[in-house]
Tab-separated table of C-alpha atoms in Angstrom:
chain	number	residue	atom	x	y	z
S	1	MET	CA	124.296	-59.828	-52.711
S	2	GLU	CA	125.973	-61.671	-55.568
S	3	ILE	CA	129.004	-63.836	-54.821
S	4	ARG	CA	131.036	-65.377	-57.622
S	5	THR	CA	134.203	-67.453	-57.720
S	6	TYR	CA	136.716	-67.209	-60.577
S	7	ARG	CA	139.642	-69.421	-61.454
S	8	ALA	CA	142.590	-68.486	-63.631
S	9	ARG	CA	146.223	-69.414	-64.041
S	10	THR	CA	147.415	-66.094	-62.571
S	11	LEU	CA	146.012	-63.579	-60.100
S	12	HIS	CA	146.088	-60.868	-62.755
S	13	GLU	CA	143.890	-62.932	-65.079
S	14	ALA	CA	141.459	-63.703	-62.255
S	15	LEU	CA	141.143	-60.017	-61.286
S	16	ASN	CA	140.506	-59.076	-64.910
S	17	MET	CA	137.675	-61.599	-64.954
S	18	VAL	CA	136.228	-60.015	-61.800
S	19	ARG	CA	136.423	-56.506	-63.313
S	20	ARG	CA	134.805	-57.693	-66.532
S	21	ASP	CA	131.871	-59.454	-64.837
S	22	LEU	CA	131.278	-57.471	-61.638
S	23	GLY	CA	132.809	-54.116	-62.431
S	24	PRO	CA	135.521	-52.047	-60.737
S	25	GLU	CA	133.422	-51.642	-57.559
S	26	ALA	CA	133.580	-55.372	-56.762
S	27	ALA	CA	135.045	-56.451	-53.418
S	28	VAL	CA	137.487	-59.357	-53.317
S	29	LEU	CA	136.510	-61.598	-50.404
S	30	HIS	CA	139.050	-64.374	-50.634
S	31	THR	CA	141.953	-65.583	-52.755
S	32	GLN	CA	143.685	-68.931	-52.632
S	33	GLU	CA	145.761	-71.319	-54.686
S	34	VAL	CA	143.903	-74.540	-55.506
S	35	ALA	CA	144.754	-77.699	-57.347
S	36	SER	CA	142.356	-79.528	-59.579
S	37	ARG	CA	141.843	-83.213	-58.785
S	38	ARG	CA	141.731	-86.207	-61.046
S	39	LEU	CA	140.625	-89.814	-60.508
S	40	PHE	CA	137.876	-89.031	-57.976
S	41	GLY	CA	140.009	-86.558	-56.084
S	42	LEU	CA	142.918	-88.925	-55.542
S	43	LEU	CA	145.501	-87.464	-57.936
S	44	PRO	CA	146.578	-83.795	-58.020
S	45	GLY	CA	146.129	-81.794	-61.189
S	46	GLU	CA	147.074	-78.308	-62.358
S	47	LYS	CA	147.294	-75.405	-59.908
S	48	TRP	CA	144.971	-72.410	-60.274
S	49	ILE	CA	144.364	-69.097	-58.549
S	50	GLU	CA	140.823	-68.882	-57.133
S	51	VAL	CA	139.294	-65.471	-56.353
S	52	THR	CA	135.933	-65.032	-54.634
S	53	ALA	CA	134.343	-61.604	-55.145
S	54	SER	CA	131.033	-59.857	-54.524
S	55	THR	CA	129.162	-56.732	-55.596
S	56	GLY	CA	127.108	-56.479	-52.422
S	57	VAL	CA	129.692	-56.155	-49.647
S	58	ASN	CA	130.311	-52.637	-48.373
S	59	VAL	CA	134.064	-52.780	-47.814
S	60	PRO	CA	136.880	-50.646	-49.259
S	61	ARG	CA	137.778	-51.647	-52.794
S	62	ARG	CA	140.661	-53.982	-53.414
S	63	LEU	CA	140.499	-53.634	-57.184
S	64	VAL	CA	142.458	-50.591	-58.341
S	65	GLN	CA	140.692	-48.599	-61.020
S	66	GLU	CA	143.025	-48.106	-63.898
S	67	ASN	CA	141.797	-44.693	-65.153
S	68	ARG	CA	140.203	-43.096	-62.071
S	69	GLU	CA	142.835	-43.352	-59.372
S	70	PRO	CA	143.048	-40.226	-57.193
S	71	ALA	CA	146.346	-38.368	-57.221
S	72	LEU	CA	148.360	-37.572	-54.136
S	73	PRO	CA	148.597	-33.932	-53.089
S	74	GLY	CA	151.397	-32.146	-54.918
S	75	CYS	CA	153.744	-31.930	-51.925
S	76	LEU	CA	153.407	-35.642	-51.172
S	77	ALA	CA	153.876	-36.475	-54.809
S	78	GLU	CA	157.082	-34.498	-54.928
S	79	GLN	CA	158.342	-36.284	-51.769
S	80	ALA	CA	157.559	-39.585	-53.410
S	81	GLY	CA	159.514	-38.558	-56.495
S	82	GLN	CA	156.415	-38.535	-58.641
S	83	SER	CA	154.785	-35.988	-60.865
S	84	PRO	CA	151.664	-34.644	-59.148
S	85	GLY	CA	149.585	-35.434	-62.173
S	86	LEU	CA	150.814	-39.017	-62.343
S	87	ALA	CA	150.939	-39.849	-58.618
S	88	ARG	CA	149.303	-43.156	-57.623
S	89	HIS	CA	147.311	-43.370	-54.431
S	90	VAL	CA	148.603	-46.096	-52.123
S	91	TYR	CA	145.648	-47.416	-50.154
S	92	HIS	CA	145.603	-50.083	-47.423
S	93	PRO	CA	142.011	-51.282	-47.008
S	94	ALA	CA	142.773	-53.397	-43.929
S	95	ALA	CA	143.780	-50.295	-41.976
S	96	ALA	CA	140.418	-48.659	-42.659
S	97	LEU	CA	138.308	-51.606	-41.514
S	98	SER	CA	136.660	-51.394	-38.112
S	99	GLU	CA	136.828	-54.387	-35.800
S	100	GLU	CA	133.135	-55.054	-36.355
S	101	MET	CA	133.555	-54.941	-40.119
S	102	ARG	CA	136.576	-57.249	-39.923
S	103	GLY	CA	134.527	-59.757	-37.977
S	104	GLN	CA	131.678	-59.585	-40.483
S	105	LEU	CA	134.082	-59.987	-43.382
S	106	SER	CA	135.789	-62.937	-41.674
S	107	ASN	CA	132.430	-64.653	-41.135
S	108	LEU	CA	131.473	-64.021	-44.734
S	109	GLN	CA	134.758	-65.455	-45.982
S	110	SER	CA	134.200	-68.567	-43.848
S	111	MET	CA	130.743	-68.975	-45.335
S	112	VAL	CA	132.100	-68.622	-48.830
S	113	LYS	CA	134.855	-71.160	-48.147
S	114	ASP	CA	132.328	-73.639	-46.793
S	115	LEU	CA	130.065	-73.112	-49.779
S	116	CYS	CA	132.970	-73.634	-52.174
S	117	ARG	CA	134.029	-76.783	-50.304
S	118	ARG	CA	130.534	-78.242	-50.422
S	119	THR	CA	130.198	-77.392	-54.085
S	120	GLN	CA	133.556	-78.962	-54.887
S	121	ARG	CA	132.623	-82.095	-52.923
S	122	GLY	CA	129.557	-82.519	-55.049
S	123	ARG	CA	131.483	-82.287	-58.309
S	124	GLN	CA	132.181	-85.945	-58.959
S	125	HIS	CA	131.976	-85.579	-62.738
S	126	ASP	CA	133.970	-88.699	-63.415
S	127	LEU	CA	131.708	-90.919	-61.298
S	128	PRO	CA	128.837	-92.931	-62.717
S	129	GLU	CA	125.483	-91.903	-61.299
S	130	SER	CA	125.139	-95.034	-59.152
S	131	LEU	CA	128.553	-94.557	-57.515
S	132	PHE	CA	127.819	-90.906	-56.835
S	133	ARG	CA	124.540	-91.919	-55.185
S	134	LEU	CA	126.450	-94.489	-53.149
S	135	PHE	CA	128.849	-91.766	-52.008
S	136	ALA	CA	125.907	-89.564	-50.962
S	137	ASP	CA	124.271	-92.469	-49.103
S	138	LEU	CA	127.482	-93.132	-47.175
S	139	ILE	CA	127.665	-89.491	-46.094
S	140	ASP	CA	124.028	-89.708	-44.963
S	141	ALA	CA	124.955	-92.804	-42.928
S	142	ASP	CA	127.444	-90.665	-40.937
S	143	LEU	CA	130.589	-91.945	-42.587
S	144	ASP	CA	133.467	-89.507	-42.708
S	145	GLU	CA	133.845	-87.948	-46.166
S	146	ASP	CA	137.376	-89.256	-46.679
S	147	LEU	CA	136.364	-92.760	-45.611
S	148	ALA	CA	133.311	-92.665	-47.880
S	149	ARG	CA	135.533	-91.634	-50.791
S	150	GLU	CA	137.938	-94.501	-50.027
S	151	LEU	CA	135.128	-97.065	-49.941
S	152	VAL	CA	133.581	-95.844	-53.191
S	153	GLU	CA	136.959	-95.988	-54.897
S	154	ARG	CA	137.473	-99.547	-53.646
S	155	VAL	CA	134.123	-100.560	-55.080
S	156	ARG	CA	134.946	-98.829	-58.316
S	157	THR	CA	138.258	-100.617	-58.783
S	158	GLN	CA	136.925	-104.035	-57.756
S	159	THR	CA	133.609	-103.977	-59.609
S	160	PRO	CA	133.253	-104.665	-63.337
S	161	GLY	CA	132.138	-101.571	-65.206
S	162	ALA	CA	128.979	-103.274	-66.404
S	163	GLU	CA	127.747	-103.528	-62.789
S	164	TRP	CA	128.318	-99.875	-61.847
S	165	GLN	CA	124.825	-98.803	-62.856
S	166	ASP	CA	123.116	-101.187	-60.396
S	167	LEU	CA	123.134	-99.360	-57.054
S	168	LEU	CA	121.814	-102.346	-55.087
S	169	LEU	CA	124.484	-104.593	-56.536
S	170	VAL	CA	127.209	-102.049	-55.773
S	171	LYS	CA	125.977	-101.665	-52.191
S	172	ALA	CA	125.883	-105.422	-51.709
S	173	ARG	CA	129.470	-105.710	-52.932
S	174	LEU	CA	130.573	-102.950	-50.539
S	175	ALA	CA	128.724	-104.624	-47.659
S	176	ARG	CA	130.671	-107.830	-48.279
S	177	MET	CA	133.929	-105.848	-48.235
S	178	ILE	CA	133.029	-104.263	-44.890
S	179	GLU	CA	131.839	-107.594	-43.508
S	180	SER	CA	135.263	-109.113	-44.150
S	181	GLU	CA	136.813	-106.467	-41.864
S	182	ILE	CA	134.483	-107.075	-38.884
S	183	ARG	CA	135.282	-109.641	-36.209
S	184	ALA	CA	132.640	-111.000	-33.852
S	185	THR	CA	132.860	-113.296	-30.831
S	186	GLY	CA	129.371	-114.724	-30.805
S	187	PRO	CA	127.449	-114.971	-27.499
S	188	ILE	CA	129.081	-115.495	-24.116
S	189	ASN	CA	130.018	-119.157	-23.944
S	190	VAL	CA	128.469	-120.513	-20.745
S	191	ILE	CA	129.213	-124.131	-19.784
S	192	PRO	CA	127.136	-125.647	-16.962
S	193	GLY	CA	129.237	-126.292	-13.886
S	194	GLN	CA	132.066	-123.959	-14.980
S	195	ARG	CA	131.782	-120.514	-13.469
S	196	ARG	CA	132.435	-117.624	-15.857
S	197	LEU	CA	132.846	-114.029	-14.642
S	198	VAL	CA	131.996	-111.407	-17.270
S	199	ALA	CA	132.423	-107.689	-16.501
S	200	LEU	CA	130.929	-104.753	-18.391
S	201	VAL	CA	132.890	-101.498	-18.349
S	202	GLY	CA	132.579	-98.172	-20.110
S	203	PRO	CA	131.835	-94.455	-19.761
S	204	THR	CA	128.907	-93.111	-17.763
S	205	GLY	CA	125.500	-93.322	-19.377
S	206	VAL	CA	126.156	-95.903	-22.092
S	207	GLY	CA	123.677	-98.450	-20.690
S	208	LYS	CA	125.865	-101.000	-18.862
S	209	THR	CA	123.302	-101.812	-16.146
S	210	THR	CA	120.441	-102.288	-18.602
S	211	THR	CA	122.652	-104.424	-20.848
S	212	ILE	CA	123.562	-106.652	-17.888
S	213	ALA	CA	119.877	-107.072	-17.088
S	214	LYS	CA	119.183	-108.153	-20.682
S	215	LEU	CA	122.035	-110.677	-20.633
S	216	ALA	CA	121.006	-112.016	-17.229
S	217	ALA	CA	117.382	-112.434	-18.255
S	218	ASN	CA	118.271	-114.232	-21.473
S	219	TYR	CA	120.693	-116.669	-19.861
S	220	ARG	CA	118.446	-117.279	-16.843
S	221	LEU	CA	115.048	-117.498	-18.530
S	222	LYS	CA	115.874	-118.710	-22.043
S	223	GLU	CA	119.113	-120.647	-21.610
S	224	LYS	CA	118.188	-121.955	-18.123
S	225	ARG	CA	121.650	-121.188	-16.728
S	226	LYS	CA	122.503	-120.376	-13.128
S	227	VAL	CA	123.207	-116.661	-13.145
S	228	GLY	CA	124.333	-114.214	-10.457
S	229	LEU	CA	125.074	-110.489	-10.335
S	230	ILE	CA	127.818	-108.393	-8.762
S	231	THR	CA	127.876	-104.614	-8.756
S	232	VAL	CA	130.791	-102.398	-7.808
S	233	ASP	CA	128.892	-99.267	-8.851
S	234	THR	CA	128.499	-97.947	-5.325
S	235	TYR	CA	128.981	-94.356	-6.511
S	236	ARG	CA	125.396	-94.261	-7.736
S	237	ILE	CA	122.771	-95.552	-5.321
S	238	ALA	CA	120.182	-95.471	-8.096
S	239	ALA	CA	122.293	-97.862	-10.165
S	240	VAL	CA	122.512	-100.358	-7.295
S	241	GLU	CA	118.770	-100.196	-6.736
S	242	GLN	CA	118.076	-100.567	-10.446
S	243	LEU	CA	120.165	-103.737	-10.669
S	244	ARG	CA	118.632	-105.042	-7.437
S	245	THR	CA	115.160	-104.573	-8.916
S	246	TYR	CA	116.148	-106.573	-11.999
S	247	ALA	CA	117.653	-109.279	-9.773
S	248	GLU	CA	114.416	-109.612	-7.803
S	249	ILE	CA	112.256	-109.760	-10.932
S	250	ILE	CA	114.436	-112.399	-12.605
S	251	ASP	CA	115.079	-114.161	-9.261
S	252	LEU	CA	118.883	-113.848	-9.245
S	253	PRO	CA	121.347	-113.669	-6.355
S	254	MET	CA	123.200	-110.340	-6.151
S	255	GLN	CA	126.249	-109.034	-4.283
S	256	VAL	CA	127.316	-105.422	-3.729
S	257	VAL	CA	131.087	-104.944	-3.545
S	258	SER	CA	132.664	-101.725	-2.225
S	259	THR	CA	136.359	-102.615	-2.244
S	260	PRO	CA	138.576	-105.017	-4.191
S	261	ARG	CA	139.108	-106.981	-0.977
S	262	GLU	CA	135.386	-107.778	-0.807
S	263	MET	CA	135.414	-109.253	-4.315
S	264	ARG	CA	136.670	-112.685	-3.266
S	265	GLN	CA	134.045	-112.918	-0.527
S	266	ALA	CA	131.291	-112.062	-2.994
S	267	LEU	CA	132.510	-114.675	-5.471
S	268	SER	CA	132.604	-117.240	-2.678
S	269	ARG	CA	128.954	-116.526	-1.849
S	270	LEU	CA	128.053	-117.014	-5.520
S	271	ALA	CA	129.847	-120.356	-5.812
S	272	GLY	CA	128.132	-122.983	-7.940
S	273	LEU	CA	126.805	-120.560	-10.572
S	274	ASP	CA	127.443	-120.861	-14.296
S	275	LEU	CA	127.615	-117.148	-15.120
S	276	ILE	CA	128.337	-114.098	-12.974
S	277	LEU	CA	127.761	-110.708	-14.574
S	278	MET	CA	129.642	-107.778	-13.034
S	279	ASP	CA	128.313	-104.225	-13.277
S	280	THR	CA	130.799	-101.368	-12.873
S	281	ALA	CA	130.549	-97.634	-12.311
S	282	GLY	CA	130.851	-95.422	-15.334
S	283	ARG	CA	134.327	-94.008	-15.712
S	284	SER	CA	135.622	-91.123	-17.736
S	285	ALA	CA	138.252	-92.373	-20.150
S	286	ARG	CA	140.427	-89.445	-19.012
S	287	ASP	CA	140.228	-90.303	-15.298
S	288	GLU	CA	143.297	-92.498	-14.911
S	289	ILE	CA	142.875	-92.817	-11.120
S	290	LYS	CA	139.356	-94.248	-11.425
S	291	ILE	CA	140.512	-96.519	-14.236
S	292	ARG	CA	143.199	-97.941	-11.943
S	293	GLU	CA	140.623	-98.468	-9.178
S	294	LEU	CA	138.401	-100.398	-11.547
S	295	ARG	CA	141.364	-102.452	-12.734
S	296	ALA	CA	141.942	-103.542	-9.123
S	297	PHE	CA	138.368	-104.897	-8.912
S	298	LEU	CA	138.776	-106.801	-12.178
S	299	HIS	CA	142.147	-108.192	-11.150
S	300	GLU	CA	140.834	-109.385	-7.784
S	301	GLY	CA	137.879	-111.097	-9.408
S	302	ALA	CA	139.998	-112.577	-12.234
S	303	ALA	CA	137.375	-111.674	-14.820
S	304	ASP	CA	137.226	-114.078	-17.762
S	305	GLU	CA	135.826	-111.459	-20.154
S	306	VAL	CA	135.728	-107.657	-20.060
S	307	HIS	CA	133.196	-106.147	-22.482
S	308	LEU	CA	133.615	-102.446	-23.275
S	309	VAL	CA	130.186	-100.844	-23.757
S	310	LEU	CA	130.167	-97.821	-26.062
S	311	SER	CA	127.291	-95.609	-27.183
S	312	SER	CA	126.694	-95.625	-30.925
S	313	VAL	CA	125.715	-91.939	-30.822
S	314	ALA	CA	129.275	-90.896	-29.890
S	315	SER	CA	131.578	-89.478	-32.542
S	316	ALA	CA	134.125	-91.683	-34.302
S	317	ARG	CA	137.000	-89.839	-32.622
S	318	THR	CA	135.449	-90.198	-29.158
S	319	LEU	CA	134.889	-93.914	-29.692
S	320	GLU	CA	138.507	-94.507	-30.704
S	321	ASN	CA	139.916	-92.439	-27.819
S	322	THR	CA	137.670	-94.185	-25.282
S	323	ALA	CA	138.577	-97.660	-26.512
S	324	GLU	CA	142.266	-96.779	-26.365
S	325	ARG	CA	142.106	-95.563	-22.754
S	326	PHE	CA	139.942	-98.454	-21.489
S	327	ALA	CA	142.411	-100.917	-23.002
S	328	ALA	CA	144.298	-100.647	-19.698
S	329	LEU	CA	141.510	-102.745	-18.135
S	330	GLY	CA	142.238	-105.695	-20.403
S	331	THR	CA	139.108	-105.315	-22.502
S	332	THR	CA	138.362	-108.377	-24.606
S	333	CYS	CA	135.440	-107.281	-26.814
S	334	LEU	CA	133.013	-104.492	-27.662
S	335	ILE	CA	129.295	-103.895	-27.171
S	336	PHE	CA	127.597	-101.088	-29.087
S	337	SER	CA	124.551	-99.670	-27.302
S	338	LYS	CA	121.743	-97.243	-28.219
S	339	LEU	CA	121.616	-98.129	-31.896
S	340	ASP	CA	118.003	-96.959	-31.881
S	341	GLU	CA	119.083	-93.418	-30.939
S	342	ALA	CA	121.663	-92.963	-33.710
S	343	THR	CA	120.795	-91.175	-36.951
S	344	GLY	CA	123.519	-93.173	-38.719
S	345	LEU	CA	126.030	-95.814	-37.709
S	346	GLY	CA	128.905	-95.069	-40.075
S	347	ASN	CA	130.785	-93.505	-37.148
S	348	LEU	CA	131.339	-97.021	-35.759
S	349	LEU	CA	133.338	-98.229	-38.747
S	350	PRO	CA	136.659	-96.465	-37.996
S	351	LEU	CA	136.792	-98.095	-34.533
S	352	LEU	CA	135.956	-101.539	-35.904
S	353	ARG	CA	138.710	-101.172	-38.514
S	354	ALA	CA	141.320	-99.793	-36.113
S	355	SER	CA	140.564	-101.769	-32.956
S	356	LYS	CA	141.812	-105.269	-32.322
S	357	LEU	CA	138.680	-106.005	-30.274
S	358	PRO	CA	135.900	-108.149	-31.729
S	359	LEU	CA	132.238	-107.219	-31.399
S	360	SER	CA	129.986	-109.254	-29.097
S	361	TYR	CA	126.531	-107.645	-28.763
S	362	LEU	CA	124.356	-104.809	-30.059
S	363	THR	CA	121.576	-103.163	-28.044
S	364	ASN	CA	118.806	-101.130	-29.602
S	365	GLY	CA	116.369	-100.084	-26.875
S	366	GLN	CA	115.448	-100.217	-23.189
S	367	ASN	CA	113.226	-103.314	-23.212
S	368	VAL	CA	114.511	-106.175	-21.045
S	369	PRO	CA	115.300	-108.797	-22.245
S	370	ASP	CA	114.364	-108.153	-25.883
S	371	ASP	CA	116.414	-105.217	-27.142
S	372	ILE	CA	119.749	-107.000	-27.505
S	373	GLU	CA	121.227	-109.178	-30.227
S	374	VAL	CA	124.425	-111.100	-30.837
S	375	ALA	CA	126.631	-109.199	-33.255
S	376	ASN	CA	126.646	-110.689	-36.735
S	377	PRO	CA	129.266	-109.304	-39.169
S	378	SER	CA	126.882	-109.374	-42.135
S	379	ARG	CA	124.142	-107.476	-40.318
S	380	VAL	CA	126.636	-105.063	-38.759
S	381	ALA	CA	128.050	-104.216	-42.194
S	382	ARG	CA	124.592	-103.495	-43.552
S	383	LEU	CA	123.773	-101.375	-40.502
S	384	LEU	CA	126.935	-99.337	-40.956
S	385	LEU	CA	126.068	-98.659	-44.595
S	386	GLY	CA	122.470	-97.700	-43.784
S	387	MET	CA	121.079	-100.724	-45.635
S	388	GLU	CA	119.136	-102.060	-42.623
S	389	SER	CA	117.338	-100.614	-39.616
S	390	ALA	CA	118.659	-101.158	-36.112
S	391	LEU	CA	115.082	-101.862	-34.975
S	392	ARG	CA	113.887	-105.357	-35.746
S	393	ASP	CA	110.218	-106.081	-36.346
């Protein structure tokens, strides 16, 4: 099957091109009005008619043959006010299509549209080779196509033309631009003798309990701080037992809290500690009732910091929606988990640009206490652009 796409200023011209190349038996699959783009797709150009046709699709013809059209029967021709010899056959191909054939044709048209879109995306004729390669690398890093186009255009306008051909130099310049947009808090500031309550919240399955164990082990074993644990995740017995196992290994006191009223009692039992880390049950961002319940725990404990833990394998849209809904808990910063499981990290950039929350930590594995690092804007920018690996040697 041969599929071709033609562009002309009018539909008549486009159909003539189809007849000339594919013959009168060609089937028209799709027609649309398109506009050419200038300046890397940012400025509209002239409008054209685009016709996609094929010689291998068995559907009723849409191209009327000029010299071989069948005549209507004489009686119908007379009713139509036409001469029988000159009558034109009025044919409606859509009425003759079966439902199965319509579905096949619709799928084929969708495939053709997608192919045309991908082909058009790759036509960056006005881009130097290095900038086109940068654009392709950004797409491979899971950046949205529109965002990748915006970033490449920024680099193009802010980089001297003589430097365009150096891909490494262009990437480094873009990394610095992204770095300037990322805010980071640094590590949790723990002062001996001043208790600090830090809660981790987020959806189910993002790694909150493991992240708490990593933080607890680092502050207890490396920083030599007095650390305690509180869990309000009584919905999952396995989660309580997992945190209890970590507490026993690291030699930390731990309290299990079932209701907001018990929070003050638990904090009283943990008096004299420098850092208390609070584990919470995973909550769906759409479950407003459970979000309010969790807010009651945080309010009763007067948490100093609320870190929202988000999985880096989630889509950009999911990340933004989740952050927006968890804002009701008074979140103060972000933690991105599971960097080692993501094929690309460009999906994190829209949230970092849109959110007012700074980034605190990154986690990249299950090993306690090793697979966690303090977020550094320079490294984060390079991770987002696919210039570094999330796994450190």
